[in-house]
mmCIF file of C-alpha atoms in Angstrom:
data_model
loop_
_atom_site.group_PDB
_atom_site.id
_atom_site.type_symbol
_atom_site.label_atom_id
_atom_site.label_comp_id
_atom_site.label_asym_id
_atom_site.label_seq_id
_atom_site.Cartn_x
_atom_site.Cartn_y
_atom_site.Cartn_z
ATOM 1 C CA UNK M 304 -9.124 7.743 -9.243
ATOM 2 C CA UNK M 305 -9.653 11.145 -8.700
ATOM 3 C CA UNK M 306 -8.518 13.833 -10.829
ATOM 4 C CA UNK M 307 -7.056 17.470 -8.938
ATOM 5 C CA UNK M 308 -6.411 20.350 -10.684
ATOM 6 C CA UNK M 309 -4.811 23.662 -9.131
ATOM 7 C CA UNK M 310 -5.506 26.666 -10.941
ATOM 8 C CA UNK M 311 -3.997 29.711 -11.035
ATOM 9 C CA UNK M 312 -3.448 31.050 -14.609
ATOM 10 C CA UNK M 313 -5.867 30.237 -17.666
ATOM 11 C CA UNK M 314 -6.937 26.766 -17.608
ATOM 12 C CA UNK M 315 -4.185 25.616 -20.560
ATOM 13 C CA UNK M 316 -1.354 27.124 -18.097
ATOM 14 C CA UNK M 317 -2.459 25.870 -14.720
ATOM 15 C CA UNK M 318 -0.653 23.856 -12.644
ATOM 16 C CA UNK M 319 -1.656 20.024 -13.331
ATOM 17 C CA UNK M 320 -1.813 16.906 -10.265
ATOM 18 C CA UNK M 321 -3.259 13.721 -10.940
ATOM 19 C CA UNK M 322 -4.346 12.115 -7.044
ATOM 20 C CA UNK M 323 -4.748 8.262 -7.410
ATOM 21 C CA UNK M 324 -5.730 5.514 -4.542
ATOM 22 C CA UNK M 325 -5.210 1.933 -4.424
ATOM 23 C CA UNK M 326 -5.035 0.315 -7.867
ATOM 24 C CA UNK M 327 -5.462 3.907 -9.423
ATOM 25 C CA UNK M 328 -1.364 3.285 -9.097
ATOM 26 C CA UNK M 329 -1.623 1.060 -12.559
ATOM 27 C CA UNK M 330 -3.986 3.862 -14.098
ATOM 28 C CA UNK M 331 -2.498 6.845 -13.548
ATOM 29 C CA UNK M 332 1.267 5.666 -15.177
ATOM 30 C CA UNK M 333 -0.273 4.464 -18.126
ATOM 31 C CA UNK M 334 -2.795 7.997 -17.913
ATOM 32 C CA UNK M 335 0.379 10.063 -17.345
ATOM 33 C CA UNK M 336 2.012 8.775 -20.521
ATOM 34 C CA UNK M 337 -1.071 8.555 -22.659
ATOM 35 C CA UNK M 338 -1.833 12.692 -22.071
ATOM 36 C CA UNK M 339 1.855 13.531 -23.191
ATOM 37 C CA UNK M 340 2.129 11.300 -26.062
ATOM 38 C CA UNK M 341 -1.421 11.793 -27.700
ATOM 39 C CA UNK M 342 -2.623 15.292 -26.092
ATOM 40 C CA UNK M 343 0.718 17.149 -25.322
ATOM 41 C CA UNK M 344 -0.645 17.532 -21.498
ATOM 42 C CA UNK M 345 2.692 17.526 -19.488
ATOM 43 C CA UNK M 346 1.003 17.361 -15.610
ATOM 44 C CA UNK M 347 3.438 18.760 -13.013
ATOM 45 C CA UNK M 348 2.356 15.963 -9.755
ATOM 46 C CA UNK M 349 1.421 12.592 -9.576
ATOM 47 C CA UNK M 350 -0.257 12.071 -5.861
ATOM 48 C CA UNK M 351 -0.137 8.145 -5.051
ATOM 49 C CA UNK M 352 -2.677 7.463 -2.289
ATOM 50 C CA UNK M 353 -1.523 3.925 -0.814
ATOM 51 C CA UNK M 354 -1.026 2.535 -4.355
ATOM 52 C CA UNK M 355 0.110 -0.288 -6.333
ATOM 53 C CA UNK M 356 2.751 0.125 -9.518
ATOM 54 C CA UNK M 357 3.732 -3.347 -9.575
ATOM 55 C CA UNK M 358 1.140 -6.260 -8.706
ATOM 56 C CA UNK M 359 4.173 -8.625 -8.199
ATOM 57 C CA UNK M 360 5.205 -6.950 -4.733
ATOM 58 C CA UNK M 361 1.412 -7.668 -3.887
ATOM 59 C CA UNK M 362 0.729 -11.303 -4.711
ATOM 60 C CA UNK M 363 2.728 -14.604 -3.819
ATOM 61 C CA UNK M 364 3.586 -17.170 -6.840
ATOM 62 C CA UNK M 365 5.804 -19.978 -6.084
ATOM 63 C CA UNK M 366 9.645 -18.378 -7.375
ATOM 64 C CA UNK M 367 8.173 -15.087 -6.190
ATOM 65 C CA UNK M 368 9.235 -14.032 -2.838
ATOM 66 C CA UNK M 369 8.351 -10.228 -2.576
ATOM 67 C CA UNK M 370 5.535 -10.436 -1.696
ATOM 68 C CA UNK M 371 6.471 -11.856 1.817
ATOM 69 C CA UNK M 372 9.450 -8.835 1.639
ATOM 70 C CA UNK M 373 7.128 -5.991 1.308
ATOM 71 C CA UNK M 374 4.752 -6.823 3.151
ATOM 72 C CA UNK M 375 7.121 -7.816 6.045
ATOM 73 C CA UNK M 376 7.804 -4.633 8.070
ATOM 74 C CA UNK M 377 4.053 -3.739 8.083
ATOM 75 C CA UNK M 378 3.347 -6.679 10.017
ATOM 76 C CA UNK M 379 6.008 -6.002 12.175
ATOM 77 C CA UNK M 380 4.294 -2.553 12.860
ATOM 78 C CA UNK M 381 1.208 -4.034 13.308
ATOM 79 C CA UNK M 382 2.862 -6.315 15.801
ATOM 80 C CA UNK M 383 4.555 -3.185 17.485
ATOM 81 C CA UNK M 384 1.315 -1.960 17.832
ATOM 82 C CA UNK M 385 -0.860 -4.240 19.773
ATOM 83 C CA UNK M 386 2.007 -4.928 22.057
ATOM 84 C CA UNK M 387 2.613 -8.427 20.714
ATOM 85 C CA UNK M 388 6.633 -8.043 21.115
ATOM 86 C CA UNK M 389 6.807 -7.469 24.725
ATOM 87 C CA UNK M 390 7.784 -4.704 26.594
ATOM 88 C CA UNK M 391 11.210 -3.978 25.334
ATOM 89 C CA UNK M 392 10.006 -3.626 21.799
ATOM 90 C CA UNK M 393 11.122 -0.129 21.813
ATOM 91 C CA UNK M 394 9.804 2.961 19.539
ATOM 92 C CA UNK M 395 8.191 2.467 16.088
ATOM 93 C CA UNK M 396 10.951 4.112 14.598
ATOM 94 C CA UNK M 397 13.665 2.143 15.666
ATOM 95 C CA UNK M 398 11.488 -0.927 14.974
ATOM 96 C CA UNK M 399 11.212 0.119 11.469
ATOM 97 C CA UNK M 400 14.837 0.400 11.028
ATOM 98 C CA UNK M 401 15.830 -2.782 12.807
ATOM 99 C CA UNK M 402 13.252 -4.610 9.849
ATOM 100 C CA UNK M 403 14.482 -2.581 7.373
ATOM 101 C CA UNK M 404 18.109 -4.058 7.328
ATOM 102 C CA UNK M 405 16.704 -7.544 8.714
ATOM 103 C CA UNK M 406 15.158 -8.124 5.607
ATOM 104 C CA UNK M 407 17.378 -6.493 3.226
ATOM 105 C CA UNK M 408 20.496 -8.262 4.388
ATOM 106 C CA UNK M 409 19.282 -11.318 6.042
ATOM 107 C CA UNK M 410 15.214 -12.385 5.239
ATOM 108 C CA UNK M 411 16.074 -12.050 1.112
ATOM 109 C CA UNK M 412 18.881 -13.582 0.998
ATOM 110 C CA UNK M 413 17.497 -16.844 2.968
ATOM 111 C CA UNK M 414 14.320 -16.814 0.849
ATOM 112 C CA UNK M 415 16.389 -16.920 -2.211
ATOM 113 C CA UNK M 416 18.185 -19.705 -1.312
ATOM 114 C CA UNK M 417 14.878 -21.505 -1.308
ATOM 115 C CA UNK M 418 15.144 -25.351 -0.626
ATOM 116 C CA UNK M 419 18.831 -24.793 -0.249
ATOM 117 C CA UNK M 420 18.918 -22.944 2.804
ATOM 118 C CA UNK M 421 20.322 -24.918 5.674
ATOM 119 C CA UNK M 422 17.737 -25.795 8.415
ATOM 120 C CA UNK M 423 19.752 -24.623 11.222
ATOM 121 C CA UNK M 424 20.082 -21.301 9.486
ATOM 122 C CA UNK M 425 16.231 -21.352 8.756
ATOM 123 C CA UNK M 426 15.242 -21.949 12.705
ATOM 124 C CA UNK M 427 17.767 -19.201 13.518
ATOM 125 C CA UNK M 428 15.646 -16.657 11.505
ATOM 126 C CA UNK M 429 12.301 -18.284 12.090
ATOM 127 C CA UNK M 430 13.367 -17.415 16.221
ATOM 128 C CA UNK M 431 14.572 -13.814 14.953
ATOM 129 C CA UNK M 432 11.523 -13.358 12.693
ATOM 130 C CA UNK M 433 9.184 -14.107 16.089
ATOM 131 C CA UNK M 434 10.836 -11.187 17.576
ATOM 132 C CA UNK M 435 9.600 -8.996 15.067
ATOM 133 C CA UNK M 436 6.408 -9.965 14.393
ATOM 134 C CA UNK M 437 4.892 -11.820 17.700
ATOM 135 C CA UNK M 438 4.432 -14.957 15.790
ATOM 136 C CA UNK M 439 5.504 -18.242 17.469
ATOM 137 C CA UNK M 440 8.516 -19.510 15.588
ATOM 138 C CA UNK M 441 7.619 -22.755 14.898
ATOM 139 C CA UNK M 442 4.759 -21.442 12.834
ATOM 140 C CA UNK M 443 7.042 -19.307 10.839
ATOM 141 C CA UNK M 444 9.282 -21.826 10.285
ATOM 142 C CA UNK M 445 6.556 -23.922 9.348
ATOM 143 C CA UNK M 446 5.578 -21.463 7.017
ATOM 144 C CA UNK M 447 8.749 -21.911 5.611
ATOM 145 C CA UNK M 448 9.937 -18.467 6.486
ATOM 146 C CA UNK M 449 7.036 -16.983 4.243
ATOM 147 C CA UNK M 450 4.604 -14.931 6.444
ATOM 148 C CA UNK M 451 0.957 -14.540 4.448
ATOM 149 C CA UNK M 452 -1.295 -11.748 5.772
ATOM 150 C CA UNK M 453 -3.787 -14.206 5.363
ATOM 151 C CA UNK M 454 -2.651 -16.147 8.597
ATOM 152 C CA UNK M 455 -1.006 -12.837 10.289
ATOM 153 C CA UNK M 456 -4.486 -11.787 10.421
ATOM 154 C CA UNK M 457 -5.636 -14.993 12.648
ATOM 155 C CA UNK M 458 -2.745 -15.741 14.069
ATOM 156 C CA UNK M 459 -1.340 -12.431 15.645
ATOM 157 C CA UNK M 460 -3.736 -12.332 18.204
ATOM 158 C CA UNK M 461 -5.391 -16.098 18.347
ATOM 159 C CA UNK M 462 -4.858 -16.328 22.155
ATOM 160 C CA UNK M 463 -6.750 -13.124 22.745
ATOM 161 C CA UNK M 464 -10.147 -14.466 20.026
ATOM 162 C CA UNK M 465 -8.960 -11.600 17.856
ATOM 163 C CA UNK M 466 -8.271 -11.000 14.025
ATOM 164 C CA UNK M 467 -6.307 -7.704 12.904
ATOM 165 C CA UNK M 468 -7.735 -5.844 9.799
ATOM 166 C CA UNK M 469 -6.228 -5.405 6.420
ATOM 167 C CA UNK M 470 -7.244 -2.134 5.506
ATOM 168 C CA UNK M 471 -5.610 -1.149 8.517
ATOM 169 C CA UNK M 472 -4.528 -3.557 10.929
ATOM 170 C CA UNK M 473 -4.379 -1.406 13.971
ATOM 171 C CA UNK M 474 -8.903 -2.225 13.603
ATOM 172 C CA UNK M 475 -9.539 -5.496 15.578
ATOM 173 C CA UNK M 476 -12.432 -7.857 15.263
ATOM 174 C CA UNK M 477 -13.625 -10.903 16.972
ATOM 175 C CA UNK M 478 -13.223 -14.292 15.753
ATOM 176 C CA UNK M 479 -13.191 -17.096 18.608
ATOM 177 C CA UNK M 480 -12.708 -20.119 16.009
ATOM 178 C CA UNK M 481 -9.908 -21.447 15.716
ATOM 179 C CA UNK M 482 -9.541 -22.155 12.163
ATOM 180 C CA UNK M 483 -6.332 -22.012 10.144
ATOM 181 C CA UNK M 484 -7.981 -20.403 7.137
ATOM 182 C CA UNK M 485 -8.266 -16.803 6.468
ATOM 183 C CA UNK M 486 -10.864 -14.805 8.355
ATOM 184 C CA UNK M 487 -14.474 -14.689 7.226
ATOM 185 C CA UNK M 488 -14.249 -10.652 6.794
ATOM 186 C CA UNK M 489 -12.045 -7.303 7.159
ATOM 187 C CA UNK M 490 -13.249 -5.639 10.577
ATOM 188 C CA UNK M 491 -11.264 -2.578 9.365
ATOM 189 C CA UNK M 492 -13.900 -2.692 6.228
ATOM 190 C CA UNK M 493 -16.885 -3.148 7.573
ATOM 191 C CA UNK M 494 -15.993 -0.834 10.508
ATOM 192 C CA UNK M 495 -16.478 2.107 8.095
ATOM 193 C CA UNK M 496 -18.617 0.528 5.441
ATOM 194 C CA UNK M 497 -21.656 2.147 6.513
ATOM 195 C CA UNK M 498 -20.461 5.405 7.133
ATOM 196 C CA UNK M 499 -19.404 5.424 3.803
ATOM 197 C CA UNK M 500 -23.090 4.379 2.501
ATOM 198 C CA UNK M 501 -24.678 6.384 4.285
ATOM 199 C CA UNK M 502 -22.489 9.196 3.760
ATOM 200 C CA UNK M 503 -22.302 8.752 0.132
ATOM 201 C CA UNK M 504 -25.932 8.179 -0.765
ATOM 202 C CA UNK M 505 -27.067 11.402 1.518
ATOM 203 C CA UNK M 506 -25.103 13.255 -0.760
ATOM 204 C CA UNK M 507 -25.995 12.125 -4.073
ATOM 205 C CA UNK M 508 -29.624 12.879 -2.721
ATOM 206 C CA UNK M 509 -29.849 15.582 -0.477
ATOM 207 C CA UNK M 510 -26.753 18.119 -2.355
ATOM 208 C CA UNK M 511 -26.917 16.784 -5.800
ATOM 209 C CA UNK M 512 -31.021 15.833 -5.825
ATOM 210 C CA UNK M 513 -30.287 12.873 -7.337
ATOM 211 C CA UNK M 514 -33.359 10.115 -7.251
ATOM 212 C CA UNK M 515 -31.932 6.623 -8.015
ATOM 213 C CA UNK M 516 -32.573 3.275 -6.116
ATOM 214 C CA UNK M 517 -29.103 2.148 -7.703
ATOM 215 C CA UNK M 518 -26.710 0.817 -4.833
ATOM 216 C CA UNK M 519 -24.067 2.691 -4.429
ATOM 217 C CA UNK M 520 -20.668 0.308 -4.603
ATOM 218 C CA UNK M 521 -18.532 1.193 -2.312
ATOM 219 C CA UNK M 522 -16.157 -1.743 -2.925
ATOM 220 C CA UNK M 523 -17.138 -4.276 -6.151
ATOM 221 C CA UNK M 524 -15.211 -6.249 -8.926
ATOM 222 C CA UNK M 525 -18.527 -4.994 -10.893
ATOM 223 C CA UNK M 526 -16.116 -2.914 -13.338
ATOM 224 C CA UNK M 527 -15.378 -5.214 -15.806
ATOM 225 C CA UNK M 528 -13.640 -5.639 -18.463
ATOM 226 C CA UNK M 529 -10.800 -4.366 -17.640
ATOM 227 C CA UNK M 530 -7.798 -5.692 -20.390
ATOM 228 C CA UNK M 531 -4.990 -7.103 -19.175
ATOM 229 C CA UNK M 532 -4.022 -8.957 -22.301
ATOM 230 C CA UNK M 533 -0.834 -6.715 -22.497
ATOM 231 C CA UNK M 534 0.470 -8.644 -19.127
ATOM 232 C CA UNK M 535 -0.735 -12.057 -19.950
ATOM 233 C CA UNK M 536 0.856 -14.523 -18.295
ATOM 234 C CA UNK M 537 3.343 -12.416 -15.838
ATOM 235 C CA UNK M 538 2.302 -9.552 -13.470
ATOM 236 C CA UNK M 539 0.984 -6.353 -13.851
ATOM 237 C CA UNK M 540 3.627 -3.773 -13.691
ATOM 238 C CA UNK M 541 3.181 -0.557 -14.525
ATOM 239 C CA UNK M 542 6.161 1.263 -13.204
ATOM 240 C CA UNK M 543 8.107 1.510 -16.711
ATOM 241 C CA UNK M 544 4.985 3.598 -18.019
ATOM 242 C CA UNK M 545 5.572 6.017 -14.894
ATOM 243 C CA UNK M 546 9.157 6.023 -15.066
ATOM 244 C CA UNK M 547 8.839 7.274 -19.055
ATOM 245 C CA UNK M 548 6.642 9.427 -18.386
ATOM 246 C CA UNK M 549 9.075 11.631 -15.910
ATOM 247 C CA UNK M 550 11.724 10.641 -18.357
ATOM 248 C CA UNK M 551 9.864 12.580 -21.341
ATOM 249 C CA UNK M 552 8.659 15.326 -18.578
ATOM 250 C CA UNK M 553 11.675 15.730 -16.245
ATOM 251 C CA UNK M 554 9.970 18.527 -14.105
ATOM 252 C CA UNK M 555 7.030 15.419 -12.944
ATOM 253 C CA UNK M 556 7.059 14.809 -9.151
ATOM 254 C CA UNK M 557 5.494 11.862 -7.760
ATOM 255 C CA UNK M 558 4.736 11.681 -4.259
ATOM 256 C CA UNK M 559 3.550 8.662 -2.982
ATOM 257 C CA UNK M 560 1.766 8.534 0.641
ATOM 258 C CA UNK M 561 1.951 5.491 2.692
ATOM 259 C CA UNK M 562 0.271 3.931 5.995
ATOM 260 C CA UNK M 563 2.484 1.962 8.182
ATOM 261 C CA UNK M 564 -0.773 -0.538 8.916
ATOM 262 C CA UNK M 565 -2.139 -1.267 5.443
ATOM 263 C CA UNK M 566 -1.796 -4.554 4.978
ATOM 264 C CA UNK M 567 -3.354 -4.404 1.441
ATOM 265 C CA UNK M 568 -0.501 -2.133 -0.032
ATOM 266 C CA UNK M 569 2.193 -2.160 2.317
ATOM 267 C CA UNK M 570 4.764 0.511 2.281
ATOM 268 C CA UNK M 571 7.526 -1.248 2.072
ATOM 269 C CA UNK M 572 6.183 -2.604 -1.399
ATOM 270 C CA UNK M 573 5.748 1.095 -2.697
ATOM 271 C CA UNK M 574 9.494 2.050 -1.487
ATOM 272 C CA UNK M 575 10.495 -1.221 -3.319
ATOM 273 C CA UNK M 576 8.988 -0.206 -6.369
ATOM 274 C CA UNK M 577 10.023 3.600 -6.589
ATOM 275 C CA UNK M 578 13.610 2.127 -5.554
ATOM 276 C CA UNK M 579 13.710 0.281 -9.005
ATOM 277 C CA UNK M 580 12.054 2.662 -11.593
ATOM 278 C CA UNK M 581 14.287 2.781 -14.071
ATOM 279 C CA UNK M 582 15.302 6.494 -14.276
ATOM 280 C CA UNK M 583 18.438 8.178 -14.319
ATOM 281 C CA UNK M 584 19.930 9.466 -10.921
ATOM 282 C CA UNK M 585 19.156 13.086 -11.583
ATOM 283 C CA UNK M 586 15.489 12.426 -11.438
ATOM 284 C CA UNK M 587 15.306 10.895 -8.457
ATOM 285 C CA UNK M 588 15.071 13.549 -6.521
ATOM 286 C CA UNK M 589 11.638 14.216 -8.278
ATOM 287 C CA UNK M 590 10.146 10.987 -5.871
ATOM 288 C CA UNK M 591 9.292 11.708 -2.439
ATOM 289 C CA UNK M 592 7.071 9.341 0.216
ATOM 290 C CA UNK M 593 5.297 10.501 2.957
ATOM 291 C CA UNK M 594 4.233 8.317 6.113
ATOM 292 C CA UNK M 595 1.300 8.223 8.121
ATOM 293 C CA UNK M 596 0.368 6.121 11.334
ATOM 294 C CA UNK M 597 -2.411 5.396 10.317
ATOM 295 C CA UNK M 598 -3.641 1.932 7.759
ATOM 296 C CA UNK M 599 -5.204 2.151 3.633
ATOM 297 C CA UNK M 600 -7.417 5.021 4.264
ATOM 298 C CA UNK M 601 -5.180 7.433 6.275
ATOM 299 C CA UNK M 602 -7.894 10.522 5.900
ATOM 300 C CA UNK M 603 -10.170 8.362 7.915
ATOM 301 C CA UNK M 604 -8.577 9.249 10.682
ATOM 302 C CA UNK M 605 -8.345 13.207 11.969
ATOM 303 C CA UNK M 606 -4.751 13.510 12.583
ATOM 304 C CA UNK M 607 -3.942 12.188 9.674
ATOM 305 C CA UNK M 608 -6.299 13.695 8.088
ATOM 306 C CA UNK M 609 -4.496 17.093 9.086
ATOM 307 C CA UNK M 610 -1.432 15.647 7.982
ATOM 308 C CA UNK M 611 -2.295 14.723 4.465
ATOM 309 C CA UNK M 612 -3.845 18.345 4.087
ATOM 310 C CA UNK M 613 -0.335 19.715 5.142
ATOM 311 C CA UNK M 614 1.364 17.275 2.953
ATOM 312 C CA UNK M 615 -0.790 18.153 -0.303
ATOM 313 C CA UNK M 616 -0.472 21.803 0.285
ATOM 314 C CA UNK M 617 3.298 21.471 0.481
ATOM 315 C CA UNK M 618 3.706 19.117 -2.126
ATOM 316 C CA UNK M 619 1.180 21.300 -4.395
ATOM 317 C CA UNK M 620 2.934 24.523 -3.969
ATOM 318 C CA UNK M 621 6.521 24.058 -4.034
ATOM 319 C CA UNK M 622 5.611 21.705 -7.479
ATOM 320 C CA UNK M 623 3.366 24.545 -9.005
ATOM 321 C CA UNK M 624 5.437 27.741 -7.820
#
């Protein structure tokens, strides 16, 4: 993750933010709690960049239905977006609304029934879930009411020869087979992949003058070992650690920033989580979330770019002033 500091005062006094992305979600609650136990560093933001507290909002077990809850409205907006719900889909907004409730008072409840939810009932939400998401509803109801991304990405646009991206699924990429399985790669990935290379090593050697023939990772599970022996045998969840951490320092603000078409940590999954720290009511006016239009990496994009910037600022000064 990456660390930001605002100084104004002598470096023991100044205003402290901790900015994480992704997984840098599990790092920074267990980080947050670590520096005010062991150090006495109380930091005044935590910045969460399209992050992950809780892995089990993220990943489908059988018993385990949130994943296909979180992860629902974003493919809905992704949907919205490539005009796959016809022509009376109406605004984003609204959209996001109608899902909202749809899955809070109808989708959850049917998926928690499981094996005892009547069939007609099933059909008449696998027809209502088609609606929302552009998917025929016999495959949903095939699916059992339990949308992957894995087949969103295929099966979205499978007339048109098209896969959506995860990163952000508004990126399209071709793919005229017509296989069941999971695409063969991310076109929202490898659309900026090189850019990122190229930008990346041009640095390192033209600004910094630093010679290496070392390739520069832009995306690798070549960090090991990380331990997760502490969560063996259930799902990583660090949202407790967080939710101590503004319990011992009740002046912490988390802000969490969120892309309507990342499909590899929805938003939905983020409001989930910060909807369930355990925290007393008076501190829960210390969370706040931000939305952009925009997928995983929202400062790829200029306008949101601008947006963030404006975001940070505010967020930064009214938490440091």
């Amino acid at each position: 993750f990456v660390g930001l500091s605002i100084t104004h005062t002598a470096p023991g006094k100044s205003p402290k933010f901790l900015l994480v992305e992704r997984y840098g979600g599990l790092r920074v609650a267990a980080l947050s709690s670590h520096l005010q136990e062991r150090h006495g560093m109380y930091h005044n933001g935590t910045i969460l960049v399209s992050a992950v507290l809780d892995f089990s909002t993220l990943y489908a077990h059988p018993g385990n239905d949130l994943h296909f809850l979180g992860f629902f409205p974003s493919l809905a907006a992704t949907a919205h977006y490539h005009r796959a719900l016809g022509k009376d889909a109406g605004d984003l907004a609204t959209l996001r609304k109608e899902v909202a409730i749809f899955v809070r008072e109808e989708l959850a409840p049917a998926l928690f029934q499981g094996s005892d939810l009547p069939e007609a009932k099933k059909r008449e939400l696998a027809k209502k879930m088609a609606t929302f998401t552009g998917l025929e509803p016999e495959f949903i109801f095939g699916s059992n009411l339990r949308i992957s991304t894995s087949s969103f990405f295929k099966e979205l646009l499978r007339d048109r020869g098209q896969i959506v991206g995860r990163f952000d699924s508004r990126v399209l990429g071709d793919d005229p087979t017509d296989s069941g399985q999971r695409p063969s790669y991310d076109p929202s990935y490898t659309n900026i992949y090189g850019s990122y290379a190229s930008a990346m090593t041009g640095y390192v050697r033209e600004d910094l003058k630093f010679e290496s023939d070392l390739v520069y990772e832009i995306l690798s599970s070549k960090v090991r070992p990380w331990d997760y022996s502490t969560y063996e045998g259930r799902y990583v969840n660090v949202a407790p650690m967080l939710a101590e951490a503004m319990k011992e320092n009740p002046h912490l603000r988390v802000l969490a920033l969120c892309g309507y078409y990342d499909l590899a940590t929805p938003y939905h999954a983020m409001e989930h989580t910060l909807r369930h720290l355990p925290i007393d009511p008076n501190l829960r006016g210390n969370l706040s979330v931000e939305y952009y239009q925009s997928g995983h990496m929202m400062y790829n994009n200029l306008p949101d770019l601008i947006k963030l910037r404006k975001d940070l600022i505010r967020f930064i000064n009214k938490v440091a002033n």
